[in-house]
mmCIF file with all atom_site columns, C-alpha atoms in Angstrom:
data_model
loop_
_atom_site.group_PDB
_atom_site.id
_atom_site.type_symbol
_atom_site.label_atom_id
_atom_site.label_alt_id
_atom_site.label_comp_id
_atom_site.label_asym_id
_atom_site.label_entity_id
_atom_site.label_seq_id
_atom_site.pdbx_PDB_ins_code
_atom_site.Cartn_x
_atom_site.Cartn_y
_atom_site.Cartn_z
_atom_site.occupancy
_atom_site.B_iso_or_equiv
_atom_site.pdbx_formal_charge
_atom_site.auth_seq_id
_atom_site.auth_comp_id
_atom_site.auth_asym_id
_atom_site.auth_atom_id
_atom_site.pdbx_PDB_model_num
ATOM 1   C CA . GLU A 1 1   ? -120.606 -202.544 -22.149 1.00 60.00 ? 299 GLU A CA 1
ATOM 2   C CA . ALA A 1 2   ? -123.799 -201.250 -20.619 1.00 78.00 ? 300 ALA A CA 1
ATOM 3   C CA . GLY A 1 3   ? -123.398 -198.352 -18.130 1.00 92.00 ? 301 GLY A CA 1
ATOM 4   C CA . VAL A 1 4   ? -125.188 -197.756 -14.801 1.00 95.00 ? 302 VAL A CA 1
ATOM 5   C CA . THR A 1 5   ? -128.997 -197.406 -15.534 1.00 96.00 ? 303 THR A CA 1
ATOM 6   C CA . GLN A 1 6   ? -131.669 -196.049 -13.116 1.00 97.00 ? 304 GLN A CA 1
ATOM 7   C CA . PHE A 1 7   ? -135.288 -196.342 -13.129 1.00 97.00 ? 305 PHE A CA 1
ATOM 8   C CA . PRO A 1 8   ? -137.598 -194.238 -13.271 1.00 96.00 ? 306 PRO A CA 1
ATOM 9   C CA . SER A 1 9   ? -135.803 -191.391 -15.042 1.00 95.00 ? 307 SER A CA 1
ATOM 10  C CA . HIS A 1 10  ? -138.631 -189.159 -13.483 1.00 95.00 ? 308 HIS A CA 1
ATOM 11  C CA . SER A 1 11  ? -140.985 -189.416 -10.756 1.00 96.00 ? 309 SER A CA 1
ATOM 12  C CA . VAL A 1 12  ? -143.675 -187.109 -9.573  1.00 96.00 ? 310 VAL A CA 1
ATOM 13  C CA . ILE A 1 13  ? -145.649 -187.972 -6.265  1.00 96.00 ? 311 ILE A CA 1
ATOM 14  C CA . GLU A 1 14  ? -147.785 -186.435 -3.677  1.00 96.00 ? 312 GLU A CA 1
ATOM 15  C CA . LYS A 1 15  ? -146.489 -185.919 -0.206  1.00 96.00 ? 313 LYS A CA 1
ATOM 16  C CA . GLY A 1 16  ? -147.057 -188.855 2.118   1.00 96.00 ? 314 GLY A CA 1
ATOM 17  C CA . GLN A 1 17  ? -146.818 -191.411 -0.938  1.00 97.00 ? 315 GLN A CA 1
ATOM 18  C CA . THR A 1 18  ? -143.977 -194.126 -1.367  1.00 97.00 ? 316 THR A CA 1
ATOM 19  C CA . VAL A 1 19  ? -141.617 -194.090 -4.318  1.00 97.00 ? 317 VAL A CA 1
ATOM 20  C CA . THR A 1 20  ? -139.178 -196.815 -5.219  1.00 98.00 ? 318 THR A CA 1
ATOM 21  C CA . LEU A 1 21  ? -135.968 -196.037 -7.172  1.00 98.00 ? 319 LEU A CA 1
ATOM 22  C CA . ARG A 1 22  ? -134.119 -198.776 -8.893  1.00 98.00 ? 320 ARG A CA 1
ATOM 23  C CA . CYS A 1 23  ? -130.373 -198.894 -9.992  1.00 98.00 ? 321 CYS A CA 1
ATOM 24  C CA . ASP A 1 24  ? -128.748 -201.414 -12.181 1.00 97.00 ? 322 ASP A CA 1
ATOM 25  C CA . PRO A 1 25  ? -124.845 -200.978 -11.746 1.00 96.00 ? 323 PRO A CA 1
ATOM 26  C CA . ILE A 1 26  ? -122.286 -201.901 -14.424 1.00 94.00 ? 324 ILE A CA 1
ATOM 27  C CA . SER A 1 27  ? -122.074 -205.732 -14.432 1.00 92.00 ? 325 SER A CA 1
ATOM 28  C CA . GLY A 1 28  ? -119.758 -207.017 -12.101 1.00 89.00 ? 326 GLY A CA 1
ATOM 29  C CA . HIS A 1 29  ? -119.100 -204.037 -10.051 1.00 91.00 ? 327 HIS A CA 1
ATOM 30  C CA . ASP A 1 30  ? -119.279 -204.930 -6.513  1.00 90.00 ? 328 ASP A CA 1
ATOM 31  C CA . ASN A 1 31  ? -119.569 -201.270 -5.240  1.00 91.00 ? 329 ASN A CA 1
ATOM 32  C CA . LEU A 1 32  ? -122.802 -199.426 -5.592  1.00 94.00 ? 330 LEU A CA 1
ATOM 33  C CA . TYR A 1 33  ? -123.508 -195.838 -4.149  1.00 94.00 ? 331 TYR A CA 1
ATOM 34  C CA . TRP A 1 34  ? -126.449 -193.569 -3.891  1.00 96.00 ? 332 TRP A CA 1
ATOM 35  C CA . TYR A 1 35  ? -126.188 -189.980 -3.956  1.00 96.00 ? 333 TYR A CA 1
ATOM 36  C CA . ARG A 1 36  ? -128.746 -187.185 -3.979  1.00 96.00 ? 334 ARG A CA 1
ATOM 37  C CA . ARG A 1 37  ? -128.552 -183.627 -5.237  1.00 94.00 ? 335 ARG A CA 1
ATOM 38  C CA . VAL A 1 38  ? -131.282 -181.075 -4.071  1.00 92.00 ? 336 VAL A CA 1
ATOM 39  C CA . MET A 1 39  ? -131.832 -178.019 -5.864  1.00 85.00 ? 337 MET A CA 1
ATOM 40  C CA . GLY A 1 40  ? -128.982 -175.605 -5.522  1.00 80.00 ? 338 GLY A CA 1
ATOM 41  C CA . LYS A 1 41  ? -126.943 -177.839 -3.541  1.00 87.00 ? 339 LYS A CA 1
ATOM 42  C CA . GLU A 1 42  ? -123.880 -179.987 -4.132  1.00 89.00 ? 340 GLU A CA 1
ATOM 43  C CA . ILE A 1 43  ? -124.476 -183.836 -4.589  1.00 93.00 ? 341 ILE A CA 1
ATOM 44  C CA . LYS A 1 44  ? -124.441 -185.542 -1.398  1.00 93.00 ? 342 LYS A CA 1
ATOM 45  C CA . PHE A 1 45  ? -123.363 -189.202 -0.381  1.00 92.00 ? 343 PHE A CA 1
ATOM 46  C CA . LEU A 1 46  ? -126.192 -191.334 0.815   1.00 95.00 ? 344 LEU A CA 1
ATOM 47  C CA . LEU A 1 47  ? -124.874 -194.886 1.191   1.00 93.00 ? 345 LEU A CA 1
ATOM 48  C CA . HIS A 1 48  ? -122.439 -197.490 -0.227  1.00 92.00 ? 346 HIS A CA 1
ATOM 49  C CA . PHE A 1 49  ? -123.005 -201.022 -0.865  1.00 92.00 ? 347 PHE A CA 1
ATOM 50  C CA . VAL A 1 50  ? -120.272 -203.756 -1.334  1.00 90.00 ? 348 VAL A CA 1
ATOM 51  C CA . LYS A 1 51  ? -122.127 -206.639 -2.866  1.00 92.00 ? 349 LYS A CA 1
ATOM 52  C CA . GLU A 1 52  ? -125.250 -207.059 -0.729  1.00 93.00 ? 350 GLU A CA 1
ATOM 53  C CA . SER A 1 53  ? -123.682 -205.363 2.285   1.00 92.00 ? 351 SER A CA 1
ATOM 54  C CA . LYS A 1 54  ? -124.186 -201.943 3.457   1.00 92.00 ? 352 LYS A CA 1
ATOM 55  C CA . GLN A 1 55  ? -120.921 -200.580 3.907   1.00 88.00 ? 353 GLN A CA 1
ATOM 56  C CA . ASP A 1 56  ? -121.514 -196.987 4.747   1.00 88.00 ? 354 ASP A CA 1
ATOM 57  C CA . GLU A 1 57  ? -124.985 -195.418 5.358   1.00 90.00 ? 355 GLU A CA 1
ATOM 58  C CA . SER A 1 58  ? -123.961 -192.405 7.147   1.00 88.00 ? 356 SER A CA 1
ATOM 59  C CA . GLY A 1 59  ? -125.549 -190.158 4.574   1.00 91.00 ? 357 GLY A CA 1
ATOM 60  C CA . MET A 1 60  ? -129.108 -191.482 4.847   1.00 94.00 ? 358 MET A CA 1
ATOM 61  C CA . PRO A 1 61  ? -131.089 -188.500 5.952   1.00 92.00 ? 359 PRO A CA 1
ATOM 62  C CA . ASN A 1 62  ? -133.688 -190.384 7.995   1.00 92.00 ? 360 ASN A CA 1
ATOM 63  C CA . ASN A 1 63  ? -135.468 -193.483 8.695   1.00 93.00 ? 361 ASN A CA 1
ATOM 64  C CA . ARG A 1 64  ? -137.969 -192.760 5.749   1.00 96.00 ? 362 ARG A CA 1
ATOM 65  C CA . PHE A 1 65  ? -135.107 -193.926 3.463   1.00 97.00 ? 363 PHE A CA 1
ATOM 66  C CA . LEU A 1 66  ? -134.674 -197.606 2.924   1.00 97.00 ? 364 LEU A CA 1
ATOM 67  C CA . ALA A 1 67  ? -132.003 -199.123 0.482   1.00 97.00 ? 365 ALA A CA 1
ATOM 68  C CA . GLU A 1 68  ? -131.628 -202.706 -0.437  1.00 97.00 ? 366 GLU A CA 1
ATOM 69  C CA . ARG A 1 69  ? -129.185 -204.716 -2.595  1.00 96.00 ? 367 ARG A CA 1
ATOM 70  C CA . THR A 1 70  ? -130.621 -208.297 -2.341  1.00 86.00 ? 368 THR A CA 1
ATOM 71  C CA . GLY A 1 71  ? -128.391 -210.718 -4.190  1.00 88.00 ? 369 GLY A CA 1
ATOM 72  C CA . GLY A 1 72  ? -125.580 -208.025 -4.617  1.00 85.00 ? 370 GLY A CA 1
ATOM 73  C CA . THR A 1 73  ? -126.873 -206.908 -8.101  1.00 92.00 ? 371 THR A CA 1
ATOM 74  C CA . TYR A 1 74  ? -129.391 -204.302 -8.571  1.00 96.00 ? 372 TYR A CA 1
ATOM 75  C CA . SER A 1 75  ? -130.396 -201.686 -5.718  1.00 98.00 ? 373 SER A CA 1
ATOM 76  C CA . THR A 1 76  ? -133.430 -200.167 -4.653  1.00 98.00 ? 374 THR A CA 1
ATOM 77  C CA . LEU A 1 77  ? -133.932 -196.859 -2.715  1.00 98.00 ? 375 LEU A CA 1
ATOM 78  C CA . LYS A 1 78  ? -137.472 -196.559 -1.189  1.00 97.00 ? 376 LYS A CA 1
ATOM 79  C CA . VAL A 1 79  ? -138.855 -193.393 0.240   1.00 97.00 ? 377 VAL A CA 1
ATOM 80  C CA . GLN A 1 80  ? -141.723 -193.846 2.680   1.00 96.00 ? 378 GLN A CA 1
ATOM 81  C CA . PRO A 1 81  ? -143.639 -191.558 3.250   1.00 96.00 ? 379 PRO A CA 1
ATOM 82  C CA . ALA A 1 82  ? -142.011 -188.907 0.835   1.00 96.00 ? 380 ALA A CA 1
ATOM 83  C CA . GLU A 1 83  ? -141.847 -185.306 2.062   1.00 96.00 ? 381 GLU A CA 1
ATOM 84  C CA . LEU A 1 84  ? -141.415 -182.165 0.115   1.00 96.00 ? 382 LEU A CA 1
ATOM 85  C CA . GLU A 1 85  ? -137.791 -181.752 0.909   1.00 95.00 ? 383 GLU A CA 1
ATOM 86  C CA . ASP A 1 86  ? -137.145 -185.198 -0.572  1.00 96.00 ? 384 ASP A CA 1
ATOM 87  C CA . SER A 1 87  ? -137.388 -183.670 -4.122  1.00 96.00 ? 385 SER A CA 1
ATOM 88  C CA . GLY A 1 88  ? -134.120 -183.767 -6.133  1.00 96.00 ? 386 GLY A CA 1
ATOM 89  C CA . VAL A 1 89  ? -132.169 -185.875 -8.348  1.00 96.00 ? 387 VAL A CA 1
ATOM 90  C CA . TYR A 1 90  ? -130.861 -189.509 -7.198  1.00 97.00 ? 388 TYR A CA 1
ATOM 91  C CA . PHE A 1 91  ? -127.810 -190.618 -8.824  1.00 96.00 ? 389 PHE A CA 1
ATOM 92  C CA . CYS A 1 92  ? -126.458 -194.129 -8.488  1.00 96.00 ? 390 CYS A CA 1
ATOM 93  C CA . ALA A 1 93  ? -122.991 -194.950 -9.090  1.00 94.00 ? 391 ALA A CA 1
ATOM 94  C CA . SER A 1 94  ? -120.777 -198.305 -9.237  1.00 93.00 ? 392 SER A CA 1
ATOM 95  C CA . SER A 1 95  ? -117.205 -199.262 -9.197  1.00 89.00 ? 393 SER A CA 1
ATOM 96  C CA . GLN A 1 96  ? -115.317 -202.257 -9.792  1.00 84.00 ? 394 GLN A CA 1
ATOM 97  C CA . ALA A 1 97  ? -113.314 -202.514 -6.637  1.00 73.00 ? 395 ALA A CA 1
ATOM 98  C CA . THR A 1 98  ? -112.694 -200.566 -3.379  1.00 64.00 ? 396 THR A CA 1
ATOM 99  C CA . GLY A 1 99  ? -110.036 -198.012 -2.995  1.00 58.00 ? 397 GLY A CA 1
ATOM 100 C CA . GLN A 1 100 ? -109.673 -195.282 -5.506  1.00 57.00 ? 398 GLN A CA 1
ATOM 101 C CA . GLU A 1 101 ? -111.549 -196.850 -8.370  1.00 72.00 ? 399 GLU A CA 1
ATOM 102 C CA . THR A 1 102 ? -113.349 -194.473 -10.712 1.00 81.00 ? 400 THR A CA 1
ATOM 103 C CA . GLN A 1 103 ? -117.154 -194.350 -10.013 1.00 87.00 ? 401 GLN A CA 1
ATOM 104 C CA . TYR A 1 104 ? -119.524 -194.580 -13.049 1.00 91.00 ? 402 TYR A CA 1
ATOM 105 C CA . PHE A 1 105 ? -122.964 -192.679 -12.706 1.00 94.00 ? 403 PHE A CA 1
ATOM 106 C CA . GLY A 1 106 ? -126.225 -193.387 -13.938 1.00 95.00 ? 404 GLY A CA 1
ATOM 107 C CA . PRO A 1 107 ? -128.388 -190.774 -15.367 1.00 95.00 ? 405 PRO A CA 1
ATOM 108 C CA . GLY A 1 108 ? -130.340 -189.994 -12.305 1.00 96.00 ? 406 GLY A CA 1
ATOM 109 C CA . THR A 1 109 ? -133.772 -190.302 -11.197 1.00 97.00 ? 407 THR A CA 1
ATOM 110 C CA . ARG A 1 110 ? -135.513 -186.649 -10.847 1.00 96.00 ? 408 ARG A CA 1
ATOM 111 C CA . LEU A 1 111 ? -138.048 -187.046 -7.851  1.00 97.00 ? 409 LEU A CA 1
ATOM 112 C CA . LEU A 1 112 ? -140.371 -184.238 -7.392  1.00 96.00 ? 410 LEU A CA 1
ATOM 113 C CA . VAL A 1 113 ? -142.648 -184.402 -4.304  1.00 96.00 ? 411 VAL A CA 1
ATOM 114 C CA . LEU A 1 114 ? -145.745 -182.024 -4.398  1.00 95.00 ? 412 LEU A CA 1
ATOM 115 C CA . ARG B 2 1   ? -116.705 -174.801 6.395   1.00 73.00 ? 119 ARG B CA 1
ATOM 116 C CA . LYS B 2 2   ? -117.627 -177.232 3.845   1.00 80.00 ? 120 LYS B CA 1
ATOM 117 C CA . GLU B 2 3   ? -115.412 -180.190 3.206   1.00 88.00 ? 121 GLU B CA 1
ATOM 118 C CA . VAL B 2 4   ? -114.883 -179.390 -0.690  1.00 93.00 ? 122 VAL B CA 1
ATOM 119 C CA . GLU B 2 5   ? -115.279 -175.745 -1.757  1.00 93.00 ? 123 GLU B CA 1
ATOM 120 C CA . GLN B 2 6   ? -115.482 -174.535 -5.258  1.00 94.00 ? 124 GLN B CA 1
ATOM 121 C CA . ASP B 2 7   ? -116.339 -171.035 -6.897  1.00 89.00 ? 125 ASP B CA 1
ATOM 122 C CA . PRO B 2 8   ? -119.673 -171.588 -8.204  1.00 87.00 ? 126 PRO B CA 1
ATOM 123 C CA . GLY B 2 9   ? -119.162 -169.188 -11.012 1.00 87.00 ? 127 GLY B CA 1
ATOM 124 C CA . PRO B 2 10  ? -120.439 -168.965 -13.639 1.00 92.00 ? 128 PRO B CA 1
ATOM 125 C CA . PHE B 2 11  ? -117.145 -168.251 -15.490 1.00 94.00 ? 129 PHE B CA 1
ATOM 126 C CA . ASN B 2 12  ? -118.071 -166.801 -18.839 1.00 96.00 ? 130 ASN B CA 1
ATOM 127 C CA . VAL B 2 13  ? -115.290 -166.878 -21.227 1.00 96.00 ? 131 VAL B CA 1
ATOM 128 C CA . PRO B 2 14  ? -114.692 -166.504 -24.886 1.00 97.00 ? 132 PRO B CA 1
ATOM 129 C CA . GLU B 2 15  ? -113.703 -169.243 -27.105 1.00 97.00 ? 133 GLU B CA 1
ATOM 130 C CA . GLY B 2 16  ? -110.038 -170.021 -27.325 1.00 97.00 ? 134 GLY B CA 1
ATOM 131 C CA . ALA B 2 17  ? -109.599 -168.350 -23.759 1.00 97.00 ? 135 ALA B CA 1
ATOM 132 C CA . THR B 2 18  ? -107.589 -170.161 -20.874 1.00 97.00 ? 136 THR B CA 1
ATOM 133 C CA . VAL B 2 19  ? -109.833 -170.655 -17.619 1.00 96.00 ? 137 VAL B CA 1
ATOM 134 C CA . ALA B 2 20  ? -108.652 -172.190 -14.190 1.00 96.00 ? 138 ALA B CA 1
ATOM 135 C CA . PHE B 2 21  ? -110.735 -173.522 -11.513 1.00 94.00 ? 139 PHE B CA 1
ATOM 136 C CA . ASN B 2 22  ? -109.452 -174.082 -7.952  1.00 94.00 ? 140 ASN B CA 1
ATOM 137 C CA . CYS B 2 23  ? -111.214 -176.390 -5.246  1.00 95.00 ? 141 CYS B CA 1
ATOM 138 C CA . THR B 2 24  ? -110.035 -176.664 -1.608  1.00 95.00 ? 142 THR B CA 1
ATOM 139 C CA . TYR B 2 25  ? -110.629 -179.408 0.787   1.00 94.00 ? 143 TYR B CA 1
ATOM 140 C CA . SER B 2 26  ? -110.482 -179.588 4.424   1.00 92.00 ? 144 SER B CA 1
ATOM 141 C CA . ASN B 2 27  ? -109.768 -183.108 5.407   1.00 88.00 ? 145 ASN B CA 1
ATOM 142 C CA . SER B 2 28  ? -106.064 -183.546 5.148   1.00 86.00 ? 146 SER B CA 1
ATOM 143 C CA . ALA B 2 29  ? -106.530 -187.338 5.191   1.00 84.00 ? 147 ALA B CA 1
ATOM 144 C CA . SER B 2 30  ? -108.244 -187.081 1.604   1.00 85.00 ? 148 SER B CA 1
ATOM 145 C CA . GLN B 2 31  ? -106.363 -189.606 -0.618  1.00 82.00 ? 149 GLN B CA 1
ATOM 146 C CA . SER B 2 32  ? -107.491 -189.216 -4.076  1.00 86.00 ? 150 SER B CA 1
ATOM 147 C CA . PHE B 2 33  ? -109.050 -186.416 -6.152  1.00 91.00 ? 151 PHE B CA 1
ATOM 148 C CA . PHE B 2 34  ? -111.094 -186.103 -9.295  1.00 92.00 ? 152 PHE B CA 1
ATOM 149 C CA . TRP B 2 35  ? -112.451 -183.548 -11.632 1.00 95.00 ? 153 TRP B CA 1
ATOM 150 C CA . TYR B 2 36  ? -115.907 -184.438 -13.097 1.00 95.00 ? 154 TYR B CA 1
ATOM 151 C CA . ARG B 2 37  ? -118.017 -182.758 -15.513 1.00 96.00 ? 155 ARG B CA 1
ATOM 152 C CA . GLN B 2 38  ? -121.622 -182.653 -15.380 1.00 94.00 ? 156 GLN B CA 1
ATOM 153 C CA . ASP B 2 39  ? -123.753 -181.237 -18.521 1.00 94.00 ? 157 ASP B CA 1
ATOM 154 C CA . CYS B 2 40  ? -127.116 -179.841 -17.832 1.00 90.00 ? 158 CYS B CA 1
ATOM 155 C CA . ARG B 2 41  ? -129.358 -182.371 -16.624 1.00 87.00 ? 159 ARG B CA 1
ATOM 156 C CA . LYS B 2 42  ? -126.950 -185.135 -17.133 1.00 91.00 ? 160 LYS B CA 1
ATOM 157 C CA . GLU B 2 43  ? -125.009 -187.366 -14.951 1.00 92.00 ? 161 GLU B CA 1
ATOM 158 C CA . PRO B 2 44  ? -121.381 -186.273 -13.539 1.00 94.00 ? 162 PRO B CA 1
ATOM 159 C CA . LYS B 2 45  ? -118.717 -188.022 -15.798 1.00 93.00 ? 163 LYS B CA 1
ATOM 160 C CA . LEU B 2 46  ? -115.292 -188.271 -14.928 1.00 92.00 ? 164 LEU B CA 1
ATOM 161 C CA . LEU B 2 47  ? -112.949 -185.900 -16.674 1.00 94.00 ? 165 LEU B CA 1
ATOM 162 C CA . MET B 2 48  ? -109.805 -186.696 -15.078 1.00 92.00 ? 166 MET B CA 1
ATOM 163 C CA . SER B 2 49  ? -108.041 -188.047 -11.846 1.00 89.00 ? 167 SER B CA 1
ATOM 164 C CA . VAL B 2 50  ? -105.473 -185.609 -10.275 1.00 89.00 ? 168 VAL B CA 1
ATOM 165 C CA . TYR B 2 51  ? -102.339 -186.763 -9.111  1.00 79.00 ? 169 TYR B CA 1
ATOM 166 C CA . SER B 2 52  ? -99.529  -185.025 -6.855  1.00 80.00 ? 170 SER B CA 1
ATOM 167 C CA . SER B 2 53  ? -97.309  -184.633 -9.819  1.00 81.00 ? 171 SER B CA 1
ATOM 168 C CA . GLY B 2 54  ? -100.020 -183.318 -11.894 1.00 84.00 ? 172 GLY B CA 1
ATOM 169 C CA . ASN B 2 55  ? -101.229 -184.559 -14.912 1.00 90.00 ? 173 ASN B CA 1
ATOM 170 C CA . GLU B 2 56  ? -102.496 -183.388 -18.536 1.00 92.00 ? 174 GLU B CA 1
ATOM 171 C CA . ASP B 2 57  ? -104.872 -184.724 -20.944 1.00 92.00 ? 175 ASP B CA 1
ATOM 172 C CA . GLY B 2 58  ? -104.945 -182.662 -24.009 1.00 95.00 ? 176 GLY B CA 1
ATOM 173 C CA . ARG B 2 59  ? -106.173 -179.030 -23.476 1.00 97.00 ? 177 ARG B CA 1
ATOM 174 C CA . PHE B 2 60  ? -106.876 -180.141 -19.462 1.00 97.00 ? 178 PHE B CA 1
ATOM 175 C CA . THR B 2 61  ? -104.342 -179.830 -16.830 1.00 96.00 ? 179 THR B CA 1
ATOM 176 C CA . ALA B 2 62  ? -105.175 -180.998 -13.233 1.00 95.00 ? 180 ALA B CA 1
ATOM 177 C CA . GLN B 2 63  ? -102.775 -180.315 -10.372 1.00 94.00 ? 181 GLN B CA 1
ATOM 178 C CA . LEU B 2 64  ? -102.885 -181.036 -6.669  1.00 94.00 ? 182 LEU B CA 1
ATOM 179 C CA . ASN B 2 65  ? -101.123 -179.120 -3.699  1.00 92.00 ? 183 ASN B CA 1
ATOM 180 C CA . ARG B 2 66  ? -101.397 -181.296 -0.457  1.00 91.00 ? 184 ARG B CA 1
ATOM 181 C CA . ALA B 2 67  ? -99.694  -178.794 1.578   1.00 92.00 ? 185 ALA B CA 1
ATOM 182 C CA . SER B 2 68  ? -102.326 -176.201 0.758   1.00 92.00 ? 186 SER B CA 1
ATOM 183 C CA . GLN B 2 69  ? -105.099 -178.579 0.209   1.00 93.00 ? 187 GLN B CA 1
ATOM 184 C CA . TYR B 2 70  ? -106.202 -177.561 -3.040  1.00 92.00 ? 188 TYR B CA 1
ATOM 185 C CA . ILE B 2 71  ? -106.709 -178.909 -6.442  1.00 95.00 ? 189 ILE B CA 1
ATOM 186 C CA . SER B 2 72  ? -106.816 -176.889 -9.928  1.00 95.00 ? 190 SER B CA 1
ATOM 187 C CA . LEU B 2 73  ? -108.118 -177.534 -13.293 1.00 96.00 ? 191 LEU B CA 1
ATOM 188 C CA . LEU B 2 74  ? -106.790 -175.681 -16.231 1.00 97.00 ? 192 LEU B CA 1
ATOM 189 C CA . ILE B 2 75  ? -108.619 -175.527 -19.523 1.00 97.00 ? 193 ILE B CA 1
ATOM 190 C CA . ARG B 2 76  ? -106.483 -174.229 -22.508 1.00 98.00 ? 194 ARG B CA 1
ATOM 191 C CA . ASP B 2 77  ? -108.101 -173.058 -25.771 1.00 97.00 ? 195 ASP B CA 1
ATOM 192 C CA . SER B 2 78  ? -111.701 -173.393 -24.512 1.00 97.00 ? 196 SER B CA 1
ATOM 193 C CA . LYS B 2 79  ? -114.147 -174.789 -26.906 1.00 97.00 ? 197 LYS B CA 1
ATOM 194 C CA . LEU B 2 80  ? -118.117 -174.142 -26.856 1.00 97.00 ? 198 LEU B CA 1
ATOM 195 C CA . SER B 2 81  ? -118.431 -177.832 -25.986 1.00 97.00 ? 199 SER B CA 1
ATOM 196 C CA . ASP B 2 82  ? -116.587 -177.194 -22.883 1.00 97.00 ? 200 ASP B CA 1
ATOM 197 C CA . SER B 2 83  ? -119.411 -175.443 -21.273 1.00 97.00 ? 201 SER B CA 1
ATOM 198 C CA . ALA B 2 84  ? -120.747 -177.529 -18.475 1.00 96.00 ? 202 ALA B CA 1
ATOM 199 C CA . THR B 2 85  ? -120.316 -177.610 -14.671 1.00 95.00 ? 203 THR B CA 1
ATOM 200 C CA . TYR B 2 86  ? -117.025 -178.799 -13.350 1.00 97.00 ? 204 TYR B CA 1
ATOM 201 C CA . LEU B 2 87  ? -117.128 -180.856 -9.973  1.00 95.00 ? 205 LEU B CA 1
ATOM 202 C CA . CYS B 2 88  ? -114.359 -181.302 -7.832  1.00 95.00 ? 206 CYS B CA 1
ATOM 203 C CA . VAL B 2 89  ? -114.559 -184.704 -5.986  1.00 92.00 ? 207 VAL B CA 1
ATOM 204 C CA . VAL B 2 90  ? -112.372 -185.648 -3.017  1.00 91.00 ? 208 VAL B CA 1
ATOM 205 C CA . ASN B 2 91  ? -112.155 -189.350 -1.858  1.00 85.00 ? 209 ASN B CA 1
ATOM 206 C CA . GLN B 2 92  ? -111.041 -190.099 1.716   1.00 78.00 ? 210 GLN B CA 1
ATOM 207 C CA . SER B 2 93  ? -111.036 -193.830 1.752   1.00 68.00 ? 211 SER B CA 1
ATOM 208 C CA . PRO B 2 94  ? -111.469 -194.440 5.225   1.00 62.00 ? 212 PRO B CA 1
ATOM 209 C CA . GLY B 2 95  ? -110.953 -198.153 6.132   1.00 60.00 ? 213 GLY B CA 1
ATOM 210 C CA . GLY B 2 96  ? -110.206 -198.947 2.500   1.00 57.00 ? 214 GLY B CA 1
ATOM 211 C CA . TYR B 2 97  ? -113.399 -198.286 1.075   1.00 62.00 ? 215 TYR B CA 1
ATOM 212 C CA . GLN B 2 98  ? -114.426 -194.958 -0.864  1.00 67.00 ? 216 GLN B CA 1
ATOM 213 C CA . LYS B 2 99  ? -116.086 -191.935 0.886   1.00 76.00 ? 217 LYS B CA 1
ATOM 214 C CA . VAL B 2 100 ? -116.680 -189.520 -1.646  1.00 83.00 ? 218 VAL B CA 1
ATOM 215 C CA . THR B 2 101 ? -117.402 -185.578 -1.239  1.00 90.00 ? 219 THR B CA 1
ATOM 216 C CA . PHE B 2 102 ? -118.589 -183.524 -4.032  1.00 92.00 ? 220 PHE B CA 1
ATOM 217 C CA . GLY B 2 103 ? -117.934 -179.816 -4.415  1.00 93.00 ? 221 GLY B CA 1
ATOM 218 C CA . THR B 2 104 ? -120.987 -177.779 -5.456  1.00 91.00 ? 222 THR B CA 1
ATOM 219 C CA . GLY B 2 105 ? -119.334 -177.255 -8.957  1.00 93.00 ? 223 GLY B CA 1
ATOM 220 C CA . THR B 2 106 ? -118.235 -174.318 -10.891 1.00 95.00 ? 224 THR B CA 1
ATOM 221 C CA . LYS B 2 107 ? -120.183 -173.512 -13.757 1.00 95.00 ? 225 LYS B CA 1
ATOM 222 C CA . LEU B 2 108 ? -118.390 -172.668 -17.091 1.00 96.00 ? 226 LEU B CA 1
ATOM 223 C CA . GLN B 2 109 ? -120.023 -170.933 -20.078 1.00 96.00 ? 227 GLN B CA 1
ATOM 224 C CA . VAL B 2 110 ? -117.747 -170.556 -23.355 1.00 97.00 ? 228 VAL B CA 1
ATOM 225 C CA . ILE B 2 111 ? -119.120 -167.872 -25.384 1.00 96.00 ? 229 ILE B CA 1
ATOM 226 C CA . PRO B 2 112 ? -118.699 -167.751 -29.130 1.00 94.00 ? 230 PRO B CA 1
#
């Protein structure tokens, strides 16, 4: 069974540019989560989709971040315009059902904003 | 105070040693608990869930103390391959969905 995949694996952009990250969850997983880890800090929750609906987006840092999950399959996370402090590793995770299901993580996208 | 606190380490231990990590959480409504392992530049991977009764998986034992709000992970007979960062993860499950909070992780280095 294929795991969670993320694209790109790395992205280097200049401040002010736009970047779009993609996550493909494990097939059949309704729950999709985005997390971010900035240098030296803990992994922090950004938002949670149940199918195509945003269940919780309380972790989104500001309105420069937009997440979508049209059709309830893959998800995109767009940062526009990117700032230096957006640099970090963006992880996506998916789980089969709500509650206490194990979340499976993708390999992450390493974003560097110069 | 952070919601989930861990000693960042690093813990440098010789092969064969027993090492224990603790993690404390602040929200008494937290419902489920996990230890994840993260290798350098890799994604977190579930090591084990933590139950009130305690659970063991080979050389790994996890325990939960709800009254004191802490979780522990014990690794016996450490192997070089155990070197990694161990993340304490707490799930609050408000309204039936997951709200996951990570600790900063504890770095373990097993030395030959």
